[in-house]
Amino acid sequence: MKRLVTHESLAYVGHLKNLLEQSAITCFIRNDQLSGGLGEIPFLDCLPELWVTRDEDLARAEAVLGAVKNAPAECEEWRCTLCGESNEGQFALCWQCGGADIPVG
Ligand SMILES: [Zn+2]
């Protein structure tokens, strides 16, 4: 077993776990119960950790997570320069006025 990620957000670690499982990588979360043991062991040891079960999956798992981190920001919102409306990243044109995200002037 190999530890892949340590992160303070259990939701984030759970999200990564879902991504790995979609890639058929067996993994599990340690320290998903933050309520127990605090005060007895250093806080850092209580952070959620994502582990891959099989060592041979580690490289592939890192590749999956690397692809996530380096993914183009196509889901980021952008603001229409014509009408000022904010748009979801998957829309190339403003849903409000049909304008593209082209700087004015
Ligand atoms: Zn617009």
CSV table of N, CA and C and ligand atoms in Angstrom, one decimal:
chain,number,residue,atom,x,y,z
A,1,MET,N,0.8,-1.2,0.0
A,1,MET,CA,0.0,0.0,0.0
A,1,MET,C,0.9,1.2,0.0
A,2,LYS,N,0.4,2.3,-0.7
A,2,LYS,CA,1.2,3.5,-0.8
A,2,LYS,C,0.2,4.7,-0.5
A,3,ARG,N,0.7,5.6,0.3
A,3,ARG,CA,-0.1,6.8,0.6
A,3,ARG,C,0.1,7.8,-0.6
A,4,LEU,N,-1.0,8.3,-1.1
A,4,LEU,CA,-1.0,9.1,-2.3
A,4,LEU,C,-1.1,10.6,-1.9
A,5,VAL,N,-2.1,10.9,-1.1
A,5,VAL,CA,-2.4,12.3,-0.8
A,5,VAL,C,-2.7,12.4,0.7
A,6,THR,N,-2.3,13.5,1.3
A,6,THR,CA,-2.8,13.9,2.6
A,6,THR,C,-3.4,15.3,2.4
A,7,HIS,N,-4.6,15.5,2.8
A,7,HIS,CA,-5.3,16.8,2.7
A,7,HIS,C,-6.2,17.0,3.8
A,8,GLU,N,-6.3,18.3,4.2
A,8,GLU,CA,-7.1,18.6,5.3
A,8,GLU,C,-8.6,18.5,5.1
A,9,SER,N,-9.0,18.5,3.8
A,9,SER,CA,-10.4,18.4,3.5
A,9,SER,C,-10.8,16.9,3.1
A,10,LEU,N,-11.7,16.3,3.9
A,10,LEU,CA,-12.1,15.0,3.7
A,10,LEU,C,-12.9,14.9,2.4
A,11,ALA,N,-13.7,16.0,2.1
A,11,ALA,CA,-14.4,16.1,0.9
A,11,ALA,C,-13.5,16.0,-0.4
A,12,TYR,N,-12.4,16.7,-0.3
A,12,TYR,CA,-11.5,16.7,-1.4
A,12,TYR,C,-10.9,15.3,-1.6
A,13,VAL,N,-10.5,14.7,-0.5
A,13,VAL,CA,-9.9,13.4,-0.6
A,13,VAL,C,-10.9,12.4,-1.1
A,14,GLY,N,-12.1,12.5,-0.7
A,14,GLY,CA,-13.2,11.7,-1.2
A,14,GLY,C,-13.4,11.9,-2.7
A,15,HIS,N,-13.3,13.1,-3.1
A,15,HIS,CA,-13.4,13.4,-4.5
A,15,HIS,C,-12.3,12.7,-5.3
A,16,LEU,N,-11.1,12.8,-4.8
A,16,LEU,CA,-10.0,12.1,-5.5
A,16,LEU,C,-10.2,10.6,-5.6
A,17,LYS,N,-10.7,10.1,-4.5
A,17,LYS,CA,-11.0,8.7,-4.4
A,17,LYS,C,-11.9,8.2,-5.5
A,18,ASN,N,-13.0,9.0,-5.7
A,18,ASN,CA,-14.0,8.7,-6.7
A,18,ASN,C,-13.3,8.7,-8.1
A,19,LEU,N,-12.4,9.7,-8.3
A,19,LEU,CA,-11.8,9.8,-9.6
A,19,LEU,C,-10.9,8.5,-9.8
A,20,LEU,N,-10.2,8.1,-8.8
A,20,LEU,CA,-9.3,6.9,-9.0
A,20,LEU,C,-10.2,5.7,-9.2
A,21,GLU,N,-11.3,5.6,-8.5
A,21,GLU,CA,-12.1,4.4,-8.7
A,21,GLU,C,-12.8,4.4,-10.1
A,22,GLN,N,-13.0,5.5,-10.6
A,22,GLN,CA,-13.5,5.6,-12.0
A,22,GLN,C,-12.4,5.0,-13.0
A,23,SER,N,-11.1,5.1,-12.6
A,23,SER,CA,-10.0,4.6,-13.4
A,23,SER,C,-9.7,3.2,-12.9
A,24,ALA,N,-10.6,2.5,-12.2
A,24,ALA,CA,-10.4,1.2,-11.7
A,24,ALA,C,-9.1,1.0,-10.9
A,25,ILE,N,-8.8,2.0,-10.1
A,25,ILE,CA,-7.7,1.9,-9.1
A,25,ILE,C,-8.3,1.8,-7.7
A,26,THR,N,-7.9,0.7,-7.1
A,26,THR,CA,-8.5,0.4,-5.7
A,26,THR,C,-7.7,1.3,-4.7
A,27,CYS,N,-8.5,2.0,-3.9
A,27,CYS,CA,-7.9,2.9,-3.0
A,27,CYS,C,-8.9,3.0,-1.8
A,28,PHE,N,-8.4,3.6,-0.7
A,28,PHE,CA,-9.2,3.8,0.5
A,28,PHE,C,-8.7,5.0,1.2
A,29,ILE,N,-9.5,5.5,2.1
A,29,ILE,CA,-9.2,6.7,2.9
A,29,ILE,C,-8.9,6.3,4.3
A,30,ARG,N,-7.8,6.8,4.8
A,30,ARG,CA,-7.5,6.7,6.3
A,30,ARG,C,-7.8,8.0,7.0
A,31,ASN,N,-8.1,7.9,8.3
A,31,ASN,CA,-8.3,9.1,9.1
A,31,ASN,C,-9.6,9.9,8.6
A,32,ASP,N,-10.6,9.1,8.2
A,32,ASP,CA,-11.8,9.8,7.7
A,32,ASP,C,-12.7,10.1,8.9
A,33,GLN,N,-12.3,9.7,10.1
A,33,GLN,CA,-13.0,10.1,11.3
A,33,GLN,C,-12.2,11.1,12.1
A,34,LEU,N,-12.4,12.4,11.8
A,34,LEU,CA,-11.6,13.4,12.5
A,34,LEU,C,-12.0,13.6,14.0
A,35,SER,N,-13.1,13.0,14.4
A,35,SER,CA,-13.6,13.3,15.7
A,35,SER,C,-12.8,12.5,16.8
A,36,GLY,N,-12.3,11.4,16.4
A,36,GLY,CA,-11.6,10.5,17.3
A,36,GLY,C,-10.2,10.8,17.5
A,37,GLY,N,-9.7,10.7,18.7
A,37,GLY,CA,-8.2,10.8,18.9
A,37,GLY,C,-7.6,12.1,18.9
A,38,LEU,N,-8.3,13.2,18.6
A,38,LEU,CA,-7.7,14.5,18.7
A,38,LEU,C,-7.3,14.8,20.1
A,39,GLY,N,-6.1,15.3,20.3
A,39,GLY,CA,-5.6,15.6,21.6
A,39,GLY,C,-4.7,14.5,22.1
A,40,GLU,N,-4.8,13.4,21.5
A,40,GLU,CA,-3.9,12.3,21.9
A,40,GLU,C,-2.7,12.1,20.9
A,41,ILE,N,-3.0,12.4,19.7
A,41,ILE,CA,-1.9,12.3,18.7
A,41,ILE,C,-1.8,13.6,17.9
A,42,PRO,N,-0.7,14.0,17.4
A,42,PRO,CA,-0.5,15.2,16.7
A,42,PRO,C,-1.6,15.4,15.6
A,43,PHE,N,-2.1,16.6,15.4
A,43,PHE,CA,-3.2,16.9,14.5
A,43,PHE,C,-2.9,16.4,13.1
A,44,LEU,N,-1.6,16.6,12.7
A,44,LEU,CA,-1.3,16.2,11.3
A,44,LEU,C,-1.5,14.7,11.0
A,45,ASP,N,-1.4,13.9,12.1
A,45,ASP,CA,-1.6,12.5,11.9
A,45,ASP,C,-3.1,12.2,11.7
A,46,CYS,N,-3.9,13.2,12.0
A,46,CYS,CA,-5.4,12.9,11.9
A,46,CYS,C,-5.9,13.4,10.5
A,47,LEU,N,-5.1,14.0,9.7
A,47,LEU,CA,-5.6,14.5,8.4
A,47,LEU,C,-6.0,13.3,7.5
A,48,PRO,N,-7.1,13.4,6.8
A,48,PRO,CA,-7.5,12.4,5.8
A,48,PRO,C,-6.4,12.0,4.9
A,49,GLU,N,-6.2,10.8,4.6
A,49,GLU,CA,-5.1,10.3,3.7
A,49,GLU,C,-5.8,9.4,2.7
A,50,LEU,N,-5.3,9.5,1.5
A,50,LEU,CA,-5.8,8.6,0.4
A,50,LEU,C,-4.7,7.7,0.1
A,51,TRP,N,-5.0,6.4,0.1
A,51,TRP,CA,-4.0,5.3,-0.1
A,51,TRP,C,-4.4,4.5,-1.3
A,52,VAL,N,-3.5,4.1,-2.1
A,52,VAL,CA,-3.8,3.1,-3.1
A,52,VAL,C,-3.4,1.7,-2.5
A,53,THR,N,-4.3,0.7,-2.8
A,53,THR,CA,-4.1,-0.6,-2.2
A,53,THR,C,-2.9,-1.3,-2.8
A,54,ARG,N,-2.8,-1.2,-4.1
A,54,ARG,CA,-1.7,-2.0,-4.8
A,54,ARG,C,-0.6,-1.0,-5.2
A,55,ASP,N,0.6,-1.4,-4.8
A,55,ASP,CA,1.7,-0.5,-5.1
A,55,ASP,C,1.9,-0.2,-6.6
A,56,GLU,N,1.5,-1.2,-7.4
A,56,GLU,CA,1.7,-1.1,-8.8
A,56,GLU,C,0.7,-0.1,-9.4
A,57,ASP,N,-0.3,0.3,-8.7
A,57,ASP,CA,-1.3,1.3,-9.1
A,57,ASP,C,-0.8,2.7,-8.9
A,58,LEU,N,0.3,2.9,-8.1
A,58,LEU,CA,0.6,4.2,-7.6
A,58,LEU,C,1.0,5.2,-8.8
A,59,ALA,N,1.7,4.7,-9.7
A,59,ALA,CA,2.1,5.6,-10.8
A,59,ALA,C,0.9,6.0,-11.6
A,60,ARG,N,0.0,5.1,-11.8
A,60,ARG,CA,-1.2,5.4,-12.6
A,60,ARG,C,-2.1,6.4,-11.8
A,61,ALA,N,-2.2,6.1,-10.5
A,61,ALA,CA,-3.0,7.0,-9.7
A,61,ALA,C,-2.4,8.5,-9.7
A,62,GLU,N,-1.1,8.6,-9.6
A,62,GLU,CA,-0.5,9.9,-9.7
A,62,GLU,C,-0.7,10.6,-11.0
A,63,ALA,N,-0.8,9.7,-12.1
A,63,ALA,CA,-1.0,10.3,-13.4
A,63,ALA,C,-2.5,10.8,-13.5
A,64,VAL,N,-3.4,10.1,-12.9
A,64,VAL,CA,-4.8,10.5,-12.9
A,64,VAL,C,-4.9,11.8,-12.1
A,65,LEU,N,-4.3,11.9,-10.9
A,65,LEU,CA,-4.4,13.1,-10.1
A,65,LEU,C,-3.7,14.3,-10.8
A,66,GLY,N,-2.6,14.0,-11.5
A,66,GLY,CA,-1.8,15.0,-12.2
A,66,GLY,C,-2.7,15.6,-13.3
A,67,ALA,N,-3.4,14.7,-14.0
A,67,ALA,CA,-4.3,15.2,-15.1
A,67,ALA,C,-5.4,16.1,-14.5
A,68,VAL,N,-5.9,15.7,-13.3
A,68,VAL,CA,-6.9,16.6,-12.7
A,68,VAL,C,-6.4,18.0,-12.4
A,69,LYS,N,-5.2,18.0,-11.8
A,69,LYS,CA,-4.6,19.3,-11.4
A,69,LYS,C,-4.3,20.1,-12.6
A,70,ASN,N,-3.9,19.5,-13.7
A,70,ASN,CA,-3.4,20.2,-14.9
A,70,ASN,C,-4.5,20.4,-15.9
A,71,ALA,N,-5.7,20.0,-15.6
A,71,ALA,CA,-6.8,20.1,-16.5
A,71,ALA,C,-7.0,21.6,-16.9
A,72,PRO,N,-7.3,21.8,-18.2
A,72,PRO,CA,-7.7,23.2,-18.5
A,72,PRO,C,-8.8,23.7,-17.7
A,73,ALA,N,-8.8,25.0,-17.5
A,73,ALA,CA,-9.8,25.6,-16.6
A,73,ALA,C,-11.1,25.8,-17.4
A,74,GLU,N,-11.6,24.8,-18.1
A,74,GLU,CA,-12.8,25.0,-18.9
A,74,GLU,C,-14.0,25.1,-18.1
A,75,CYS,N,-14.0,24.8,-16.8
A,75,CYS,CA,-15.2,24.9,-16.0
A,75,CYS,C,-15.2,26.2,-15.2
A,76,GLU,N,-14.2,27.0,-15.3
A,76,GLU,CA,-14.2,28.3,-14.6
A,76,GLU,C,-15.2,29.2,-15.2
A,77,GLU,N,-15.8,30.0,-14.4
A,77,GLU,CA,-16.7,31.0,-14.9
A,77,GLU,C,-16.0,32.1,-15.6
A,78,TRP,N,-16.6,32.7,-16.6
A,78,TRP,CA,-16.0,33.9,-17.2
A,78,TRP,C,-17.1,34.9,-17.3
A,79,ARG,N,-16.7,36.1,-17.4
A,79,ARG,CA,-17.6,37.3,-17.4
A,79,ARG,C,-17.7,37.9,-18.8
A,80,CYS,N,-18.9,38.0,-19.3
A,80,CYS,CA,-19.1,38.6,-20.6
A,80,CYS,C,-18.7,40.0,-20.6
A,81,THR,N,-17.9,40.4,-21.6
A,81,THR,CA,-17.4,41.8,-21.6
A,81,THR,C,-18.4,42.7,-22.3
A,82,LEU,N,-19.5,42.1,-22.8
A,82,LEU,CA,-20.5,43.0,-23.5
A,82,LEU,C,-21.6,43.4,-22.5
A,83,CYS,N,-22.1,42.4,-21.7
A,83,CYS,CA,-23.2,42.7,-20.9
A,83,CYS,C,-22.9,42.5,-19.4
A,84,GLY,N,-21.7,41.9,-19.1
A,84,GLY,CA,-21.3,41.7,-17.7
A,84,GLY,C,-21.8,40.5,-17.1
A,85,GLU,N,-22.6,39.7,-17.8
A,85,GLU,CA,-23.1,38.5,-17.2
A,85,GLU,C,-22.0,37.4,-17.0
A,86,SER,N,-22.1,36.7,-15.9
A,86,SER,CA,-21.1,35.6,-15.7
A,86,SER,C,-21.7,34.3,-16.3
A,87,ASN,N,-20.8,33.6,-16.9
A,87,ASN,CA,-21.2,32.4,-17.6
A,87,ASN,C,-20.4,31.2,-17.1
A,88,GLU,N,-21.1,30.0,-17.2
A,88,GLU,CA,-20.4,28.8,-16.9
A,88,GLU,C,-19.3,28.5,-18.0
A,89,GLY,N,-18.3,27.9,-17.5
A,89,GLY,CA,-17.1,27.7,-18.4
A,89,GLY,C,-17.4,26.9,-19.7
A,90,GLN,N,-18.4,26.0,-19.6
A,90,GLN,CA,-18.6,25.2,-20.8
A,90,GLN,C,-19.3,25.9,-21.9
A,91,PHE,N,-19.8,27.1,-21.6
A,91,PHE,CA,-20.5,27.9,-22.7
A,91,PHE,C,-19.4,28.8,-23.3
A,92,ALA,N,-19.3,28.7,-24.7
A,92,ALA,CA,-18.3,29.5,-25.4
A,92,ALA,C,-18.9,30.9,-25.6
A,93,LEU,N,-20.3,31.0,-25.7
A,93,LEU,CA,-20.9,32.3,-25.9
A,93,LEU,C,-21.7,32.6,-24.7
A,94,CYS,N,-21.9,33.9,-24.5
A,94,CYS,CA,-22.7,34.4,-23.4
A,94,CYS,C,-24.1,34.0,-23.5
A,95,TRP,N,-24.7,33.4,-22.5
A,95,TRP,CA,-26.1,32.9,-22.6
A,95,TRP,C,-27.1,34.1,-22.6
A,96,GLN,N,-26.6,35.2,-22.1
A,96,GLN,CA,-27.5,36.4,-22.0
A,96,GLN,C,-27.6,37.1,-23.3
A,97,CYS,N,-26.4,37.4,-23.9
A,97,CYS,CA,-26.5,38.3,-25.1
A,97,CYS,C,-25.9,37.6,-26.3
A,98,GLY,N,-25.3,36.4,-26.2
A,98,GLY,CA,-24.7,35.7,-27.3
A,98,GLY,C,-23.3,36.2,-27.6
A,99,GLY,N,-22.8,37.1,-26.9
A,99,GLY,CA,-21.4,37.6,-27.1
A,99,GLY,C,-20.4,36.6,-26.7
A,100,ALA,N,-19.2,36.7,-27.4
A,100,ALA,CA,-18.1,35.8,-27.0
A,100,ALA,C,-17.3,36.6,-26.0
A,101,ASP,N,-16.3,35.8,-25.4
A,101,ASP,CA,-15.5,36.4,-24.4
A,101,ASP,C,-14.3,37.1,-25.0
A,102,ILE,N,-14.6,38.2,-25.7
A,102,ILE,CA,-13.6,39.0,-26.3
A,102,ILE,C,-13.4,40.3,-25.6
A,103,PRO,N,-12.2,40.7,-25.2
A,103,PRO,CA,-12.1,41.9,-24.5
A,103,PRO,C,-12.5,43.1,-25.4
A,104,VAL,N,-13.2,44.1,-24.9
A,104,VAL,CA,-13.6,45.2,-25.6
A,104,VAL,C,-12.6,46.3,-25.6
A,105,GLY,N,-12.3,46.9,-26.8
A,105,GLY,CA,-11.4,48.0,-26.9
A,105,GLY,C,-10.0,47.4,-27.0
B,1,ZN,ZN,-23.3,38.9,-22.5
